[in-house]
CSV table of C-alpha atoms in Angstrom, one decimal:
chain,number,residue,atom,x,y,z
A,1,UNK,CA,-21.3,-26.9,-2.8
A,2,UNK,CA,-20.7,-28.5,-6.3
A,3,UNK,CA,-17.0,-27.6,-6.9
A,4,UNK,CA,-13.9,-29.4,-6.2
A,5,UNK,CA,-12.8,-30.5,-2.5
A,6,UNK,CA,-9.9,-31.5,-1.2
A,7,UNK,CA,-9.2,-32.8,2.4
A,8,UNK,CA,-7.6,-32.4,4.8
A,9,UNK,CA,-6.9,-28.7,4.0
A,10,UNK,CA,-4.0,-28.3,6.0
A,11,UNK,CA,-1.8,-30.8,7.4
A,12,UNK,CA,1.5,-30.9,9.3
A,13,UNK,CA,3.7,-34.0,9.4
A,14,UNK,CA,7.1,-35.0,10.5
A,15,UNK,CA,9.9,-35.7,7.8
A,16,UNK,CA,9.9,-39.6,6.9
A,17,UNK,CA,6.2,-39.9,7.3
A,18,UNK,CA,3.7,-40.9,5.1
A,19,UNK,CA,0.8,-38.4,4.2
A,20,UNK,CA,-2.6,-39.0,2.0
A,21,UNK,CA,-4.2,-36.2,0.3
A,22,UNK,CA,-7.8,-36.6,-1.2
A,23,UNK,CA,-9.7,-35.4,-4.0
A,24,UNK,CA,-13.0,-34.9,-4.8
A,25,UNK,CA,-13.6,-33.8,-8.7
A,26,UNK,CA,-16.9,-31.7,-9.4
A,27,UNK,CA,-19.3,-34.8,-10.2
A,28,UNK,CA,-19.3,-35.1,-13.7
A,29,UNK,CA,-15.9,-34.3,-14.2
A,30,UNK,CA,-13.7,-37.3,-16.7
A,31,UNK,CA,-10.8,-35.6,-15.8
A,32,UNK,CA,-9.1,-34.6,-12.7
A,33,UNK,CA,-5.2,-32.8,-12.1
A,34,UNK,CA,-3.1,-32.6,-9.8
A,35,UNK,CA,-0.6,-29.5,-9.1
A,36,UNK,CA,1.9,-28.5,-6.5
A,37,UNK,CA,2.2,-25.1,-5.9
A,38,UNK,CA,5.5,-23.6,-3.7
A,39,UNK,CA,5.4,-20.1,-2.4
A,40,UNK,CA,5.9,-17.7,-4.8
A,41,UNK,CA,5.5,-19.6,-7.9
A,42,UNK,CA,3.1,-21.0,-10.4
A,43,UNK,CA,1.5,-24.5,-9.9
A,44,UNK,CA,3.4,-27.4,-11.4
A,45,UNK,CA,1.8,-29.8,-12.9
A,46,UNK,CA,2.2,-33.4,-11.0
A,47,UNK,CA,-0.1,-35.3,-13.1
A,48,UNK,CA,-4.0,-36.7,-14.4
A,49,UNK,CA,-6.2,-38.9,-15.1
A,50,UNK,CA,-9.1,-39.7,-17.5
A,51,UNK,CA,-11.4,-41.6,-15.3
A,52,UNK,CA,-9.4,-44.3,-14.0
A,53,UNK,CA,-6.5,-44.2,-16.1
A,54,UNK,CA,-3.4,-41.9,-15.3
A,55,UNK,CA,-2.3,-40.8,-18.2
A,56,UNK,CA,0.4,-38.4,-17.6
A,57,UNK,CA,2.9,-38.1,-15.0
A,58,UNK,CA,5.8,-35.4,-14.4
A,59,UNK,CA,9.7,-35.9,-14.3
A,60,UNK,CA,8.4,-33.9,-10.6
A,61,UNK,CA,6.5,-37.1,-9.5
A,62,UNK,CA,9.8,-38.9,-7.8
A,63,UNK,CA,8.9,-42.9,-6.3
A,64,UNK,CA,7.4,-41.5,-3.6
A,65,UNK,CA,4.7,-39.8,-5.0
A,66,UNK,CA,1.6,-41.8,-6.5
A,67,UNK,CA,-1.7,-41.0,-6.8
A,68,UNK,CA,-5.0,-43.4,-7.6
A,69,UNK,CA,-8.1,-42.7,-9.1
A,70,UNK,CA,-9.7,-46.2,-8.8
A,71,UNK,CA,-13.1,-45.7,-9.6
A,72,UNK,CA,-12.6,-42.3,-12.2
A,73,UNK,CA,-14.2,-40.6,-8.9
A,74,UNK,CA,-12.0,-39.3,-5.8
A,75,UNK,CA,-8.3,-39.3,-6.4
A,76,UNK,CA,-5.7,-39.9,-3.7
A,77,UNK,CA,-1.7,-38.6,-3.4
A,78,UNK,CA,0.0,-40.6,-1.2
A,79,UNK,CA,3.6,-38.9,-0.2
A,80,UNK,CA,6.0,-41.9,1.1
A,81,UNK,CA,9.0,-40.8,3.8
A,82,UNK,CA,8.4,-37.3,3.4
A,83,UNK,CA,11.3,-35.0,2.8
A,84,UNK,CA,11.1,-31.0,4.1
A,85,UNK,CA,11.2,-29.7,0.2
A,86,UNK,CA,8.1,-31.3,0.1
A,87,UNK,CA,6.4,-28.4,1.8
A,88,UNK,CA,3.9,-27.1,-0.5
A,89,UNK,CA,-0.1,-26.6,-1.5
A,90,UNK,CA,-0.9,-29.3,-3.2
A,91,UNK,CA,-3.6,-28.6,-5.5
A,92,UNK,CA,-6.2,-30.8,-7.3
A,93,UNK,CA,-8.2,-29.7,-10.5
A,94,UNK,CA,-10.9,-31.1,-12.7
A,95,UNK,CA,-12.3,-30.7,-16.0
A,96,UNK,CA,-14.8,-32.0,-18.6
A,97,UNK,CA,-12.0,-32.9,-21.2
A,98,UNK,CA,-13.4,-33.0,-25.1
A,99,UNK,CA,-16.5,-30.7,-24.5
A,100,UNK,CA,-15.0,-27.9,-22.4
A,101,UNK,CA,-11.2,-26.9,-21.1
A,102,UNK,CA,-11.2,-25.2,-17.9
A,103,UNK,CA,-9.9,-26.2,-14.9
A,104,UNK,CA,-11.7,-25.8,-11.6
A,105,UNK,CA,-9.0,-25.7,-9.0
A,106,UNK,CA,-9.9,-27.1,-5.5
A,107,UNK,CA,-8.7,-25.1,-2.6
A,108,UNK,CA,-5.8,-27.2,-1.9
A,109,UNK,CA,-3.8,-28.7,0.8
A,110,UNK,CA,-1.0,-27.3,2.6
A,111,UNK,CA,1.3,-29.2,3.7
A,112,UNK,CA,3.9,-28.4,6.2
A,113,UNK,CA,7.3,-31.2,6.8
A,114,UNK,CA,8.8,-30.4,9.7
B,1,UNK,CA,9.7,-27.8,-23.4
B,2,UNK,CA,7.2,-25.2,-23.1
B,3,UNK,CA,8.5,-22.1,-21.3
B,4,UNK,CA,5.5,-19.2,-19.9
B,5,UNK,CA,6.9,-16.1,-18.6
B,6,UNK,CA,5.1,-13.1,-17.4
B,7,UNK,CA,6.1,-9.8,-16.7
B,8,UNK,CA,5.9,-7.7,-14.2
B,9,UNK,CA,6.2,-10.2,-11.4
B,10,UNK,CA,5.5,-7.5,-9.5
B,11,UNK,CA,3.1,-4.5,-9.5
B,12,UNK,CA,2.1,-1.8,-7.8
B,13,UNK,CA,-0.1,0.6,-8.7
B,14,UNK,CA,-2.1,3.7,-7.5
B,15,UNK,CA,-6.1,3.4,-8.3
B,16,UNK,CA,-7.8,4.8,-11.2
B,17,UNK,CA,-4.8,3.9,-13.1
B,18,UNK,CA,-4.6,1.6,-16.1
B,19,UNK,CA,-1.8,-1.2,-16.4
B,20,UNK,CA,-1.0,-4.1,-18.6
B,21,UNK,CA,0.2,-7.5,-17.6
B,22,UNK,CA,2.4,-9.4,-20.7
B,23,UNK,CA,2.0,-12.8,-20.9
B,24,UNK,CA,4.8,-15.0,-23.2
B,25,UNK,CA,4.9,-18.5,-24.2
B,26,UNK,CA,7.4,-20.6,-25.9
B,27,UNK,CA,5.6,-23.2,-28.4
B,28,UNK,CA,2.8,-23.1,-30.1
B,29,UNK,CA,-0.7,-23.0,-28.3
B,30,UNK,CA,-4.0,-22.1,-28.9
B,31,UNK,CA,-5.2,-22.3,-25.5
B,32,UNK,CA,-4.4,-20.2,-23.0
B,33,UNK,CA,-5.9,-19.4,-19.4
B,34,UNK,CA,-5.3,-16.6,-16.7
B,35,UNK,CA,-6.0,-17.3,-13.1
B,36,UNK,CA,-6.6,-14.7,-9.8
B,37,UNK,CA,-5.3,-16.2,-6.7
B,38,UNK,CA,-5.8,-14.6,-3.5
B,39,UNK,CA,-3.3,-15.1,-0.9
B,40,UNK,CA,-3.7,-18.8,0.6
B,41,UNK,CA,-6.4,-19.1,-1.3
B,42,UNK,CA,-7.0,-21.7,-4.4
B,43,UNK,CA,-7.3,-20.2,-8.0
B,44,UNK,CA,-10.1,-18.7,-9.6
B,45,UNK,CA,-10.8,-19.1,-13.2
B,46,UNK,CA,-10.6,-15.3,-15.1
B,47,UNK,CA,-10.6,-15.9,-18.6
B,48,UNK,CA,-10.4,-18.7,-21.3
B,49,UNK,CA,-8.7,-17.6,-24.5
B,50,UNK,CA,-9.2,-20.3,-26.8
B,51,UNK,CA,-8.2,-18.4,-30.5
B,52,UNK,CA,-6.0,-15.7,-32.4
B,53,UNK,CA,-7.5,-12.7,-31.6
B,54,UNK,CA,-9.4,-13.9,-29.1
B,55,UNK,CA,-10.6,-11.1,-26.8
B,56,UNK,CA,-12.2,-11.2,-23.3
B,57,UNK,CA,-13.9,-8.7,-20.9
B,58,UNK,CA,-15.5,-8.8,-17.4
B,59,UNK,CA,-15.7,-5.8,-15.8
B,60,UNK,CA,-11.6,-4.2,-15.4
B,61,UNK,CA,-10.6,-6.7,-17.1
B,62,UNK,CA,-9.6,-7.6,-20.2
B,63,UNK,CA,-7.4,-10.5,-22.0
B,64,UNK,CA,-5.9,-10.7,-25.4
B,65,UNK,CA,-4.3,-13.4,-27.3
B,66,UNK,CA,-2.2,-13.4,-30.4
B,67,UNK,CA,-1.1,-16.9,-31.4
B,68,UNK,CA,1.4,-15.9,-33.8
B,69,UNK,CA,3.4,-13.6,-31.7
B,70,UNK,CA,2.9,-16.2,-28.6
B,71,UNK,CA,1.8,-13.4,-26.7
B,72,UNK,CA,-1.2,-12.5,-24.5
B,73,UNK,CA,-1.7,-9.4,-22.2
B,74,UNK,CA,-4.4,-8.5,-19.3
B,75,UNK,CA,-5.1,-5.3,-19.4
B,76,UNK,CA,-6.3,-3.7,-16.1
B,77,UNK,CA,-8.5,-0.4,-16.4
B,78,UNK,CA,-9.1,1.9,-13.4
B,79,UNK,CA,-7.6,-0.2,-11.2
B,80,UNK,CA,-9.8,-1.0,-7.3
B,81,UNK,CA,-8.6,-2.1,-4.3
B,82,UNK,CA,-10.1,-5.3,-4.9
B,83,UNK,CA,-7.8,-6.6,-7.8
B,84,UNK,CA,-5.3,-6.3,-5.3
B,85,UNK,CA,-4.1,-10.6,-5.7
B,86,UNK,CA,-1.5,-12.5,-7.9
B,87,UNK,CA,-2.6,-13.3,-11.5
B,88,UNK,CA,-1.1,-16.3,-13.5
B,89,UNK,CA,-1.3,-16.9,-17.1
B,90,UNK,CA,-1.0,-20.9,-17.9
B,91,UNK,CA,-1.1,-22.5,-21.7
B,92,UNK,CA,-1.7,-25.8,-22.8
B,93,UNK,CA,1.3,-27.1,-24.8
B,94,UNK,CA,-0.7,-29.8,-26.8
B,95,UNK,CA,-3.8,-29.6,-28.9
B,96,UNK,CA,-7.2,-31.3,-28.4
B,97,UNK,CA,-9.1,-32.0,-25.5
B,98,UNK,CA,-8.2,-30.6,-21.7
B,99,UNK,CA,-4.5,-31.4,-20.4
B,100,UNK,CA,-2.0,-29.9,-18.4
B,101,UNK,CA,-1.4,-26.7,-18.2
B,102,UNK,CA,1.9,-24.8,-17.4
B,103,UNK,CA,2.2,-21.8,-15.4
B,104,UNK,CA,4.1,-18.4,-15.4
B,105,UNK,CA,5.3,-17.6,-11.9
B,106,UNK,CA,2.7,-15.0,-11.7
B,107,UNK,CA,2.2,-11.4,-11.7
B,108,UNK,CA,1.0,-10.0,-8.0
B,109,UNK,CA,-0.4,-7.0,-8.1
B,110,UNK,CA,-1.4,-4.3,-5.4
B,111,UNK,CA,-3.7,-1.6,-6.3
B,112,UNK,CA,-2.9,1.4,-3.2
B,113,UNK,CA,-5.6,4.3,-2.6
């Protein structure tokens, strides 16, 4: 399977805990996204990167949210003392920026602050 | 701040029958996307508009986009079963190369026998 993966897919944590989501971009993919998506609504853009560099980051991203991209490959989203409205799929994206503009969503992660 | 709204959020429809799905946007674009999600499932790529005028078919679908008027519709023809899902229109609110997009809330759609 070439398209984006995400890991783990579901995952269930107490509040004030610290959670890591991963993100693995379709190989040749400069640019990777990532999105939070609550029931009912549209994804929110969180933020991206061009290889390494993240180059935009939402008024949504609050301290405890940061993600890496260290070698313009996988990303990572670290969620620090997790709060309940924090509950969401989060969902990671990547495109070919400059030479195509569609993004091919991942299947997300779900996660659940109990 | 770029503002996407799409209307109906919700629709239900009998099959056979033909429907539109209006897609609004606040500042100026020239990209816009529509998205199928399935229910706890990740989105799948429908349609790339990328012009004025830009049209788009695959099979019961089909997307329009009008730049000028900020407007783009999905126009659903015979309606199946199987298109039963939530459809999302998102736009780009900068020119040039792939960023983020922004999302309407989504239009979710059941198609009854």
């Amino acid at each position: 399977d070439t398209g984006v993966s995400q890991d783990p897919r579901h995952k269930i944590t107490k509040r004030g805990q610290n959670v890591t989501f991963r993100c693995d971009p379709i190989s040749e993919h400069n640019r990777l996204y990532w999105y939070r998506q609550t029931l009912g609504q549209g994804p929110e853009f969180l933020t991206y990167f061009q290889n390494e560099a993240q180059l935009e980051k939402s008024r949504l991203l609050s301290d405890r949210f940061s993600a890496e991209r260290p070698k313009g490959s996988f990303s990572t989203l670290e969620i620090q003392r997790t709060e309940q409205g924090d509950s969401a799929m989060y969902l990671c994206a990547s495109s070919l920026a400059l030479t195509a503009y569609e993004q091919y969503f991942g299947p997300g992660t779900r996660l659940t602050v109990t | 701040e770029l503002k996407v709204e799409q209307n109906p959020l919700f629709l239900s429809m009998q099959e056979g029958k033909n429907y539109t799905i209006y897609c609004n946007y606040s500042t100026t674009s020239d990209r816009l996307y529509w998205y199928r999600q399935d229910p706890g499932k990740s989105l799948e790529s429908l349609f790339v508009l990328l012009s004025n005028g830009a049209v788009k078919q695959e099979g019961r679908l089909m997307a329009s986009l009008d730049t000028k008027a900020r407007l783009s519709t999905l126009h659903i023809t015979a309606a199946v079963h199987d298109l039963s899902a939530t459809y999302f229109c998102a736009v780009e609110p900068h020119q040039g190369g792939s960023e983020k997009l922004v999302f309407g809330k989504g239009t979710k759609l059941t198609v009854n026998p």
